Amino acid sequence: MPEDDFMAEINTNTRNTFLLCLAALGVAIASGIITSRWIAKPISRLSSASQELATLFESPTRSELELEQNVKATGINELETLAHSFNQMANKLRESFTALKATNTQLEMRVAERTAELSDAETELRGLFAAMSELIVVIDAKGRYLRIPSTNAALLYGDPRELVGKTLHEVFPKSQADIFLSYIQQVLSTKQNLNVEYSLTIADKEVWFSASISPIAHESAIWVIRDISHQKQVE
């Protein structure tokens, strides 16, 4: 039998089989692409929703209506469960963020009101200090000047801008500084007010003072000083 007659049908079947395999491969590839897109589409929506949810905290000025979209996944039970859980989590986060924004707004309003009140109180306090005839000085436990409010600076034993940061021993004679320091230590140890009278020589003139010393912190006291020279002269 001639070889062509014997192999003709075999070659035809081989060619048909090859073509059928190519067709099956094409169908498999197309099915795989369609299936992967079908599965990946809800996953992609979940990913996009996660990114948008993250921007809720990064961009508070963004419209919240854009972030109210819920993720939908149908056809696959696992993806439907995942989408449902994600939607629940996203709703809780949005509610928390909304409550947090409302709380922040209220806090900002309270801070603004409190700042205005403090500003008014500070203005009134400054006016009160300016009208006082007494001198107010804050000194720590080591005798160092901490603050000197804008009161009667004429009663100071020196320039108020130069006194802050200095100690009593740098301003007064040692004997007088030791007495003042003992007053401070007594007030801080007993936690009670102390009223004293003393005299200083300022510009070759003896000036008498009456001071009320009170503790204001664990390591500092406030002095309220008044000039009583005229009273002493009358006496």
Short mmCIF file of N, CA and C in Angstrom, two decimals, residues 49 52-53 55-56 59-70 91 94 97-98 101:
data_model
loop_
_atom_site.label_atom_id
_atom_site.label_comp_id
_atom_site.label_asym_id
_atom_site.label_seq_id
_atom_site.Cartn_x
_atom_site.Cartn_y
_atom_site.Cartn_z
N ALA A 49 -12.41 51.29 47.83
CA ALA A 49 -13.15 51.78 48.99
C ALA A 49 -12.23 51.94 50.20
N GLU A 52 -10.32 55.17 49.70
CA GLU A 52 -11.17 56.34 49.93
C GLU A 52 -11.46 56.53 51.41
N LEU A 53 -11.62 55.41 52.12
CA LEU A 53 -11.87 55.50 53.55
C LEU A 53 -10.66 56.07 54.28
N THR A 55 -8.64 58.26 53.08
CA THR A 55 -8.58 59.70 52.82
C THR A 55 -9.57 60.48 53.68
N LEU A 56 -10.50 59.80 54.31
CA LEU A 56 -11.45 60.48 55.19
C LEU A 56 -10.73 61.18 56.33
N SER A 59 -8.00 63.92 54.52
CA SER A 59 -8.59 65.09 53.88
C SER A 59 -9.94 65.39 54.51
N PRO A 60 -9.95 66.05 55.68
CA PRO A 60 -11.22 66.33 56.35
C PRO A 60 -12.12 67.27 55.58
N THR A 61 -11.56 68.03 54.61
CA THR A 61 -12.38 68.95 53.84
C THR A 61 -13.10 68.26 52.69
N ARG A 62 -12.77 67.03 52.44
CA ARG A 62 -13.42 66.31 51.35
C ARG A 62 -14.87 66.02 51.69
N SER A 63 -15.72 66.07 50.68
CA SER A 63 -17.14 65.82 50.90
C SER A 63 -17.36 64.39 51.38
N GLU A 64 -18.09 64.27 52.48
CA GLU A 64 -18.32 62.94 53.04
C GLU A 64 -19.31 62.15 52.19
N LEU A 65 -20.09 62.81 51.33
CA LEU A 65 -21.01 62.08 50.47
C LEU A 65 -20.26 61.18 49.50
N GLU A 66 -19.02 61.59 49.15
CA GLU A 66 -18.22 60.77 48.25
C GLU A 66 -17.75 59.49 48.92
N LEU A 67 -17.76 59.46 50.24
CA LEU A 67 -17.25 58.31 50.98
C LEU A 67 -18.35 57.44 51.56
N GLU A 68 -19.60 57.73 51.19
CA GLU A 68 -20.73 56.98 51.73
C GLU A 68 -21.09 55.77 50.87
N GLN A 69 -20.31 55.50 49.82
CA GLN A 69 -20.62 54.39 48.94
C GLN A 69 -20.27 53.07 49.60
N ASN A 70 -21.20 52.12 49.58
CA ASN A 70 -20.96 50.80 50.12
C ASN A 70 -20.49 49.87 49.00
N ASN A 91 -18.81 51.87 58.02
CA ASN A 91 -19.88 52.67 58.63
C ASN A 91 -19.52 53.06 60.07
N ARG A 94 -16.93 55.81 59.88
CA ARG A 94 -17.52 57.09 59.49
C ARG A 94 -18.27 57.72 60.66
N PHE A 97 -15.74 59.04 63.04
CA PHE A 97 -15.10 60.25 62.52
C PHE A 97 -16.04 61.45 62.61
N THR A 98 -17.32 61.22 62.32
CA THR A 98 -18.29 62.31 62.42
C THR A 98 -18.41 62.80 63.85
N LYS A 101 -15.30 64.79 64.69
CA LYS A 101 -15.33 66.13 64.12
C LYS A 101 -16.24 67.05 64.93
#
